[in-house]
mmCIF file of C-alpha atoms in Angstrom:
data_model
loop_
_atom_site.group_PDB
_atom_site.id
_atom_site.type_symbol
_atom_site.label_atom_id
_atom_site.label_comp_id
_atom_site.label_asym_id
_atom_site.label_seq_id
_atom_site.Cartn_x
_atom_site.Cartn_y
_atom_site.Cartn_z
ATOM 1 C CA MET A 1 107.385 222.194 97.050
ATOM 2 C CA SER A 2 110.359 223.665 98.547
ATOM 3 C CA ALA A 3 110.826 227.537 98.463
ATOM 4 C CA ASN A 4 114.337 227.175 97.348
ATOM 5 C CA LEU A 5 114.355 224.370 94.310
ATOM 6 C CA SER A 6 117.511 222.787 93.333
ATOM 7 C CA PHE A 7 118.181 222.302 89.705
ATOM 8 C CA GLN A 8 117.376 218.651 90.013
ATOM 9 C CA GLN A 9 114.017 219.177 91.392
ATOM 10 C CA LEU A 10 113.512 222.061 88.396
ATOM 11 C CA GLU A 11 114.806 219.427 86.055
ATOM 12 C CA THR A 12 112.386 216.923 87.520
ATOM 13 C CA TYR A 13 109.423 219.272 87.522
ATOM 14 C CA ILE A 14 110.037 220.689 83.415
ATOM 15 C CA ARG A 15 110.766 217.115 82.531
ATOM 16 C CA GLN A 16 107.902 214.896 84.195
ATOM 17 C CA GLN A 17 105.860 217.057 86.066
ATOM 18 C CA MET A 18 104.876 219.752 84.030
ATOM 19 C CA ARG A 19 101.594 218.990 81.745
ATOM 20 C CA MET A 20 101.351 220.645 78.283
ATOM 21 C CA SER A 21 98.180 221.922 77.671
ATOM 22 C CA HIS A 22 99.774 225.455 75.950
ATOM 23 C CA VAL A 23 103.212 226.970 75.772
ATOM 24 C CA TYR A 24 102.703 229.041 78.949
ATOM 25 C CA GLN A 25 104.538 226.894 81.348
ATOM 26 C CA PRO A 26 107.966 226.562 79.593
ATOM 27 C CA VAL A 27 107.895 230.140 78.358
ATOM 28 C CA MET A 28 107.537 231.765 81.324
ATOM 29 C CA LEU A 29 109.837 229.438 83.163
ATOM 30 C CA GLN A 30 112.776 230.527 80.047
ATOM 31 C CA VAL A 31 111.484 233.926 81.019
ATOM 32 C CA LEU A 32 112.498 233.893 84.155
ATOM 33 C CA LEU A 33 115.745 232.077 84.246
ATOM 34 C CA GLU A 34 116.957 234.409 81.631
ATOM 35 C CA LYS A 35 116.194 237.126 83.804
ATOM 36 C CA GLY A 36 117.794 236.120 86.883
ATOM 37 C CA GLY A 37 114.991 234.407 88.360
ATOM 38 C CA SER A 38 112.328 237.265 88.302
ATOM 39 C CA ALA A 39 110.461 239.023 85.778
ATOM 40 C CA SER A 40 108.123 241.227 85.256
ATOM 41 C CA THR A 41 104.436 240.202 83.905
ATOM 42 C CA GLU A 42 104.971 242.508 80.850
ATOM 43 C CA ASP A 43 108.526 240.285 80.261
ATOM 44 C CA VAL A 44 106.418 237.435 80.080
ATOM 45 C CA ALA A 45 103.530 238.493 78.413
ATOM 46 C CA LYS A 46 106.050 239.959 75.693
ATOM 47 C CA ALA A 47 107.730 236.684 75.372
ATOM 48 C CA LEU A 48 104.549 234.767 75.335
ATOM 49 C CA LEU A 49 103.349 237.097 72.486
ATOM 50 C CA SER A 50 106.154 236.024 70.696
ATOM 51 C CA TYR A 51 104.811 232.517 69.899
ATOM 52 C CA ASP A 52 101.180 233.762 68.976
ATOM 53 C CA ARG A 53 100.982 233.259 65.554
ATOM 54 C CA SER A 54 97.460 235.203 65.639
ATOM 55 C CA GLN A 55 98.956 237.873 66.225
ATOM 56 C CA VAL A 56 102.114 237.773 63.435
ATOM 57 C CA GLU A 57 99.330 236.588 61.039
ATOM 58 C CA TYR A 58 97.226 239.635 61.933
ATOM 59 C CA TYR A 59 100.103 242.241 61.490
ATOM 60 C CA GLU A 60 101.283 240.131 58.648
ATOM 61 C CA ILE A 61 97.815 241.233 56.364
ATOM 62 C CA ARG A 62 98.213 244.704 57.633
ATOM 63 C CA THR A 63 102.233 244.724 56.498
ATOM 64 C CA LYS A 64 100.795 243.695 52.666
ATOM 65 C CA ASN A 65 97.871 245.297 52.685
ATOM 66 C CA MET A 66 98.742 248.914 54.628
ATOM 67 C CA VAL A 67 102.079 249.705 55.408
ATOM 68 C CA GLY A 68 103.723 247.550 52.327
ATOM 69 C CA LYS A 69 101.145 249.348 50.124
ATOM 70 C CA VAL A 70 101.841 252.794 50.953
ATOM 71 C CA LEU A 71 105.912 252.084 50.753
ATOM 72 C CA THR A 72 105.283 250.268 47.582
ATOM 73 C CA GLN A 73 103.662 253.188 46.136
ATOM 74 C CA ASN A 74 105.686 255.620 47.125
ATOM 75 C CA GLY A 75 108.520 254.199 45.890
ATOM 76 C CA VAL A 76 110.726 253.648 48.908
ATOM 77 C CA ILE A 77 110.552 249.665 49.024
ATOM 78 C CA GLU A 78 109.663 247.117 46.600
ATOM 79 C CA PRO A 79 108.079 243.779 47.243
ATOM 80 C CA VAL A 80 109.818 240.515 47.308
ATOM 81 C CA LYS A 81 107.880 237.724 45.896
ATOM 82 C CA ASP A 82 107.424 234.220 45.649
ATOM 83 C CA GLY A 83 105.381 233.339 42.612
ATOM 84 C CA ARG A 84 102.408 235.778 42.701
ATOM 85 C CA ARG A 85 102.892 235.864 46.558
ATOM 86 C CA ILE A 86 104.503 238.133 48.736
ATOM 87 C CA VAL A 87 107.100 236.979 51.636
ATOM 88 C CA GLY A 88 109.155 240.179 52.094
ATOM 89 C CA TYR A 89 110.417 243.639 50.957
ATOM 90 C CA ARG A 90 113.504 245.366 50.074
ATOM 91 C CA LEU A 91 114.512 249.209 50.387
ATOM 92 C CA ALA A 92 114.645 250.634 47.223
ATOM 93 C CA ALA A 93 118.408 252.105 48.504
ATOM 94 C CA SER A 94 121.415 250.631 48.174
ATOM 95 C CA ASP A 95 125.791 251.308 49.111
ATOM 96 C CA LEU A 96 124.082 252.706 52.653
ATOM 97 C CA SER A 97 126.855 253.868 55.036
ATOM 98 C CA GLU A 98 126.797 252.547 58.437
ATOM 99 C CA GLN A 99 126.702 256.354 59.597
ATOM 100 C CA GLU A 100 123.620 256.675 56.989
ATOM 101 C CA ILE A 101 121.853 254.021 58.186
ATOM 102 C CA ALA A 102 122.227 254.687 61.796
ATOM 103 C CA ALA A 103 120.881 258.402 61.378
ATOM 104 C CA LEU A 104 117.795 257.068 59.246
ATOM 105 C CA VAL A 105 117.272 254.965 61.927
ATOM 106 C CA ASP A 106 117.765 257.486 64.313
ATOM 107 C CA LEU A 107 115.287 259.428 62.572
ATOM 108 C CA CYS A 108 112.729 257.012 62.417
ATOM 109 C CA GLN A 109 112.766 256.908 66.003
ATOM 110 C CA GLN A 110 112.467 260.349 66.391
ATOM 111 C CA ARG A 111 109.009 260.168 64.096
ATOM 112 C CA LEU A 112 107.815 257.869 66.336
ATOM 113 C CA SER A 113 108.241 258.887 69.552
ATOM 114 C CA ALA A 114 106.618 262.459 68.332
ATOM 115 C CA TYR A 115 103.663 260.455 67.315
ATOM 116 C CA ILE A 116 103.405 258.689 70.158
ATOM 117 C CA GLY A 117 103.975 261.597 72.449
ATOM 118 C CA GLN A 118 101.012 262.856 70.552
ATOM 119 C CA ARG A 119 98.452 260.152 69.906
ATOM 120 C CA GLY A 120 99.373 258.013 73.249
ATOM 121 C CA ASP A 121 96.834 254.978 73.685
ATOM 122 C CA GLY A 122 94.900 256.165 70.641
ATOM 123 C CA ILE A 123 97.187 254.881 68.522
ATOM 124 C CA TRP A 124 95.840 250.947 69.283
ATOM 125 C CA GLY A 125 92.127 251.762 69.951
ATOM 126 C CA HIS A 126 91.045 249.561 67.202
ATOM 127 C CA ARG A 127 92.466 246.584 69.250
ATOM 128 C CA GLY A 128 91.007 247.812 72.612
ATOM 129 C CA ILE A 129 88.324 245.904 74.189
ATOM 130 C CA ALA A 130 85.270 247.478 72.283
ATOM 131 C CA ASP A 131 87.038 246.044 69.006
ATOM 132 C CA GLY A 132 89.866 243.513 69.316
ATOM 133 C CA TYR A 133 90.886 242.219 72.863
ATOM 134 C CA VAL A 134 88.392 239.970 74.334
ATOM 135 C CA PRO A 135 88.300 238.501 77.549
ATOM 136 C CA GLY A 136 89.834 235.292 77.784
ATOM 137 C CA SER A 137 86.875 233.850 79.836
ATOM 138 C CA VAL A 138 84.582 235.206 76.670
ATOM 139 C CA ARG A 139 86.978 233.911 74.449
ATOM 140 C CA TYR A 140 87.198 230.373 75.832
ATOM 141 C CA GLU A 141 83.086 230.347 75.534
ATOM 142 C CA VAL A 142 83.124 231.038 71.960
ATOM 143 C CA LEU A 143 86.093 229.093 70.864
ATOM 144 C CA LYS A 144 84.279 225.917 72.860
ATOM 145 C CA ARG A 145 80.743 226.694 71.315
ATOM 146 C CA ALA A 146 82.203 227.004 67.688
ATOM 147 C CA LYS A 147 84.460 223.606 68.454
ATOM 148 C CA HIS A 148 87.305 225.537 67.844
ATOM 149 C CA ARG A 149 86.946 226.007 64.119
ATOM 150 C CA CYS A 150 86.316 229.048 61.692
ATOM 151 C CA GLU A 151 82.066 229.619 61.427
ATOM 152 C CA LEU A 152 82.673 230.685 57.751
ATOM 153 C CA CYS A 153 85.306 229.073 56.225
ATOM 154 C CA GLY A 154 85.454 226.048 58.890
ATOM 155 C CA ALA A 155 89.630 226.288 59.302
ATOM 156 C CA HIS A 156 90.576 224.592 62.783
ATOM 157 C CA GLU A 157 92.561 226.190 64.922
ATOM 158 C CA GLU A 158 95.277 223.635 64.182
ATOM 159 C CA GLN A 159 95.212 224.961 60.672
ATOM 160 C CA ALA A 160 94.462 229.069 61.082
ATOM 161 C CA ALA A 161 94.693 231.283 63.852
ATOM 162 C CA LEU A 162 91.407 232.040 65.053
ATOM 163 C CA HIS A 163 90.200 235.324 66.066
ATOM 164 C CA VAL A 164 87.119 236.118 68.559
ATOM 165 C CA ASP A 165 85.009 238.749 66.436
ATOM 166 C CA HIS A 166 81.795 240.680 67.119
ATOM 167 C CA ILE A 167 78.786 239.638 64.904
ATOM 168 C CA VAL A 168 77.581 243.673 65.138
ATOM 169 C CA PRO A 169 80.613 245.531 65.315
ATOM 170 C CA ARG A 170 80.784 248.748 68.293
ATOM 171 C CA THR A 171 80.768 251.051 65.595
ATOM 172 C CA LYS A 172 77.318 250.234 64.675
ATOM 173 C CA GLY A 173 76.116 249.473 68.173
ATOM 174 C CA GLY A 174 76.935 245.656 69.012
ATOM 175 C CA SER A 175 77.497 245.020 72.539
ATOM 176 C CA ASP A 176 80.351 243.185 74.252
ATOM 177 C CA ASP A 177 77.652 240.430 75.520
ATOM 178 C CA LEU A 178 78.608 236.852 74.607
ATOM 179 C CA SER A 179 75.656 236.751 72.211
ATOM 180 C CA ASN A 180 77.251 239.165 69.908
ATOM 181 C CA PHE A 181 80.786 237.274 69.487
ATOM 182 C CA GLN A 182 81.660 234.422 67.065
ATOM 183 C CA ALA A 183 84.958 232.777 65.562
ATOM 184 C CA LEU A 184 86.672 233.543 62.420
ATOM 185 C CA CYS A 185 89.959 232.481 61.242
ATOM 186 C CA VAL A 186 92.147 235.332 60.458
ATOM 187 C CA THR A 187 91.734 235.653 56.890
ATOM 188 C CA CYS A 188 88.123 235.254 57.204
ATOM 189 C CA ASN A 189 87.939 237.878 59.966
ATOM 190 C CA THR A 190 90.367 240.594 57.947
ATOM 191 C CA ASN A 191 87.783 240.001 54.989
ATOM 192 C CA LYS A 192 85.128 240.349 56.569
ATOM 193 C CA ARG A 193 86.140 244.161 58.126
ATOM 194 C CA ASP A 194 84.167 245.661 60.846
ATOM 195 C CA ARG A 195 81.611 247.072 57.764
ATOM 196 C CA ASP A 196 79.709 243.931 57.761
ATOM 197 C CA ASP A 197 77.248 242.318 60.702
ATOM 198 C CA THR A 198 76.828 239.082 58.979
ATOM 199 C CA ASP A 199 76.356 236.080 61.636
ATOM 200 C CA PHE A 200 78.048 232.901 60.476
ATOM 201 C CA ARG A 201 77.208 230.877 63.470
ATOM 202 C CA GLU A 202 74.075 229.798 61.619
ATOM 203 C CA VAL A 203 76.482 227.651 59.427
ATOM 204 C CA LEU A 204 77.783 226.081 62.076
ATOM 205 C CA ALA A 205 74.414 225.085 63.879
ATOM 206 C CA SER A 206 72.765 223.934 60.192
ATOM 207 C CA TYR A 207 76.057 220.892 60.380
ATOM 208 C CA GLY A 208 73.752 219.377 62.688
ATOM 209 C CA ALA A 209 70.483 219.028 60.154
ATOM 210 C CA ARG A 210 69.050 215.640 60.237
ATOM 211 C CA GLU A 211 66.204 214.176 58.391
ATOM 212 C CA GLU A 212 64.313 211.183 60.011
ATOM 213 C CA ALA A 213 63.434 209.552 56.745
ATOM 214 C CA CYS A 214 66.914 210.290 55.113
ATOM 215 C CA VAL A 215 68.914 206.455 55.098
ATOM 216 C CA PHE A 216 72.186 208.249 55.202
ATOM 217 C CA CYS A 217 70.889 210.485 58.334
ATOM 218 C CA GLY A 218 70.217 207.057 60.119
ATOM 219 C CA ILE A 219 73.312 204.767 59.484
ATOM 220 C CA GLY A 220 73.813 202.789 62.250
ATOM 221 C CA ALA A 221 77.480 202.537 64.262
ATOM 222 C CA ASP A 222 78.126 199.313 62.737
ATOM 223 C CA ARG A 223 78.277 200.399 59.682
ATOM 224 C CA ILE A 224 80.817 203.528 60.215
ATOM 225 C CA VAL A 225 84.529 202.405 59.263
ATOM 226 C CA ALA A 226 85.562 206.090 59.428
ATOM 227 C CA GLU A 227 84.398 208.871 60.318
ATOM 228 C CA ASN A 228 85.580 212.876 61.268
ATOM 229 C CA GLU A 229 83.562 215.949 62.627
ATOM 230 C CA LEU A 230 81.716 216.550 58.928
ATOM 231 C CA CYS A 231 81.360 213.246 57.410
ATOM 232 C CA TYR A 232 81.791 209.378 57.455
ATOM 233 C CA ALA A 233 82.460 206.441 55.412
ATOM 234 C CA ILE A 234 80.624 203.401 54.790
ATOM 235 C CA ARG A 235 81.279 200.182 52.726
ATOM 236 C CA ASP A 236 78.733 200.399 50.170
ATOM 237 C CA GLY A 237 75.808 197.532 50.626
ATOM 238 C CA PHE A 238 75.313 196.890 47.203
ATOM 239 C CA PRO A 239 79.553 197.463 45.569
ATOM 240 C CA VAL A 240 80.227 197.377 42.349
ATOM 241 C CA THR A 241 83.597 195.994 43.293
ATOM 242 C CA PRO A 242 85.007 195.046 46.410
ATOM 243 C CA MET A 243 85.447 197.338 49.364
ATOM 244 C CA HIS A 244 83.225 199.631 47.490
ATOM 245 C CA THR A 245 83.102 202.749 49.861
ATOM 246 C CA LEU A 246 80.884 205.506 50.414
ATOM 247 C CA VAL A 247 81.662 208.996 51.887
ATOM 248 C CA ILE A 248 78.798 210.697 53.137
ATOM 249 C CA ALA A 249 78.245 214.389 54.763
ATOM 250 C CA LYS A 250 77.114 214.161 58.140
ATOM 251 C CA ARG A 251 74.429 217.093 57.607
ATOM 252 C CA HIS A 252 71.438 216.268 55.693
ATOM 253 C CA VAL A 253 71.805 217.972 52.160
ATOM 254 C CA ALA A 254 70.714 216.522 48.899
ATOM 255 C CA ASP A 255 73.355 218.385 46.350
ATOM 256 C CA TYR A 256 76.914 218.192 46.494
ATOM 257 C CA PHE A 257 77.023 221.683 44.970
ATOM 258 C CA ASP A 258 75.233 222.720 48.290
ATOM 259 C CA LEU A 259 78.086 221.552 50.390
ATOM 260 C CA TYR A 260 79.667 224.039 52.244
ATOM 261 C CA GLN A 261 83.750 224.482 52.038
ATOM 262 C CA PRO A 262 84.309 223.049 55.402
ATOM 263 C CA GLU A 263 82.308 220.191 53.921
ATOM 264 C CA LEU A 264 84.302 220.031 51.185
ATOM 265 C CA ASN A 265 87.655 219.836 52.681
ATOM 266 C CA ALA A 266 86.207 217.262 55.351
ATOM 267 C CA ILE A 267 85.363 214.558 52.425
ATOM 268 C CA GLN A 268 88.121 214.967 50.432
ATOM 269 C CA SER A 269 90.352 214.223 53.897
ATOM 270 C CA MET A 270 88.258 210.912 54.092
ATOM 271 C CA LEU A 271 88.255 210.068 50.323
ATOM 272 C CA LYS A 272 92.516 210.312 51.040
ATOM 273 C CA ALA A 273 92.729 208.335 54.229
ATOM 274 C CA GLN A 274 89.769 205.933 52.962
ATOM 275 C CA ARG A 275 91.937 205.432 49.420
ATOM 276 C CA GLU A 276 95.283 204.412 51.904
ATOM 277 C CA GLN A 277 93.350 202.029 54.304
ATOM 278 C CA ILE A 278 91.894 200.334 50.896
ATOM 279 C CA LEU A 279 95.741 200.278 49.370
ATOM 280 C CA ALA A 280 96.991 198.494 52.522
ATOM 281 C CA GLU A 281 94.175 196.016 52.702
ATOM 282 C CA ASP A 282 94.366 195.474 49.287
ATOM 283 C CA PRO A 283 97.666 195.236 46.908
ATOM 284 C CA ALA A 284 95.514 194.073 43.794
ATOM 285 C CA VAL A 285 93.973 197.424 43.987
ATOM 286 C CA ARG A 286 95.647 199.099 40.999
ATOM 287 C CA GLY A 287 93.272 202.502 40.869
ATOM 288 C CA PHE A 288 90.165 204.518 41.661
ATOM 289 C CA ASN A 289 86.568 205.822 40.452
ATOM 290 C CA VAL A 290 85.590 208.606 42.270
ATOM 291 C CA GLY A 291 81.633 209.571 41.476
ATOM 292 C CA ILE A 292 79.001 211.806 42.436
ATOM 293 C CA ASN A 293 75.583 211.462 41.330
ATOM 294 C CA ALA A 294 74.123 214.978 42.019
ATOM 295 C CA GLY A 295 70.380 215.058 40.525
ATOM 296 C CA THR A 296 67.645 212.556 39.364
ATOM 297 C CA ASP A 297 68.872 213.040 36.114
ATOM 298 C CA ALA A 298 72.596 212.398 36.796
ATOM 299 C CA GLY A 299 70.977 208.702 38.055
ATOM 300 C CA GLN A 300 71.022 210.246 42.190
ATOM 301 C CA THR A 301 68.373 207.859 44.260
ATOM 302 C CA ILE A 302 69.163 209.229 47.816
ATOM 303 C CA PHE A 303 69.160 212.641 48.079
ATOM 304 C CA HIS A 304 71.345 212.903 50.660
ATOM 305 C CA VAL A 305 75.306 213.754 49.668
ATOM 306 C CA HIS A 306 77.531 211.056 49.077
ATOM 307 C CA VAL A 307 80.454 210.572 47.144
ATOM 308 C CA HIS A 308 81.294 206.762 45.509
ATOM 309 C CA LEU A 309 84.742 205.439 45.851
ATOM 310 C CA ILE A 310 85.029 202.721 43.898
ATOM 311 C CA PRO A 311 88.372 200.422 43.897
ATOM 312 C CA ARG A 312 89.882 199.439 40.559
ATOM 313 C CA ARG A 313 91.544 196.111 39.911
ATOM 314 C CA GLU A 314 93.781 194.397 37.012
ATOM 315 C CA TYR A 315 90.956 192.755 34.571
ATOM 316 C CA ASP A 316 88.119 193.643 36.517
ATOM 317 C CA VAL A 317 86.420 194.515 33.321
ATOM 318 C CA ALA A 318 87.934 193.839 29.525
ATOM 319 C CA ASP A 319 88.622 197.327 29.172
ATOM 320 C CA PRO A 320 88.541 200.228 31.464
ATOM 321 C CA ARG A 321 89.363 202.890 29.544
ATOM 322 C CA GLY A 322 86.680 206.082 29.257
ATOM 323 C CA GLY A 323 86.129 205.454 33.016
ATOM 324 C CA VAL A 324 83.307 207.583 34.550
ATOM 325 C CA ARG A 325 82.526 208.271 30.796
ATOM 326 C CA GLY A 326 80.491 204.674 30.863
ATOM 327 C CA VAL A 327 77.814 206.451 33.041
ATOM 328 C CA ILE A 328 76.563 206.927 29.564
ATOM 329 C CA PRO A 329 77.345 203.573 27.834
ATOM 330 C CA GLU A 330 77.890 204.421 24.125
ATOM 331 C CA LYS A 331 80.208 207.554 25.283
ATOM 332 C CA GLN A 332 82.801 205.719 27.152
ATOM 333 C CA LYS A 333 84.757 204.523 24.771
ATOM 334 C CA TYR A 334 86.250 207.237 22.258
#
């Protein structure tokens, strides 16, 4: 590229050549353009920060749990709610003049300046290298290892901001070694705080559990009609109705009630997707039975969690009333 780019060259780069692996390039270019062609690294960093939902969520939680709670308890503010959820705050004051507002803002600034002058960088000590900030290279390796999911609840980074967290906190002697980090979403990390040294990486590793002798651990790829990271779907080999589908956890686990929340989320998502596919392929389908056999006395014969999705069509039985109550035939009708 020329050292003196034209408008057309910049436009072509932004429209056609710029590869969007993240928000960084357009944000930095926008800052440079708005600053007359030159900007400090701090200017660019502040602009990038404005797009970082993880930081917004971090301070939203602290607003509700810390400063918002204190000011509410002192009668200075009151929460604004949407149902039971706090979505904002309002001052417990009205009819302030512009001069009064300006005086109060100035007073707040004076208190800020005095506090910052006294404490300096210590104000943000909890966000330092040992407890909060993690080098980019370490963060990349931890998130890659976790497959960009929270290692506790399983939320993907597209669903929740992920933090790279110390397993053993520095306050308990933990190191900054890669082995002492795990990926947690902002909610799980906030709830965990720095008093808990639970290592959630074993949960992630357990998703790979398979049993050689299990029929559902050895399903051939040719039978799989759909899959995601934690479950897959096949058509039942002995269908109750046409397109009877099984949604099966990938991890070898016998009991539905032993599934992790991420697996429940994955199975629910797969059930919905398969329902839509079946409805699209067969307009005669009018309903579904969704069933799980959990335990020998409930009829389970393959001890690897699987959920039955059974399409129902008009008149496929004389009287469908009672549905899944038919597992005990004399109790189906009531």
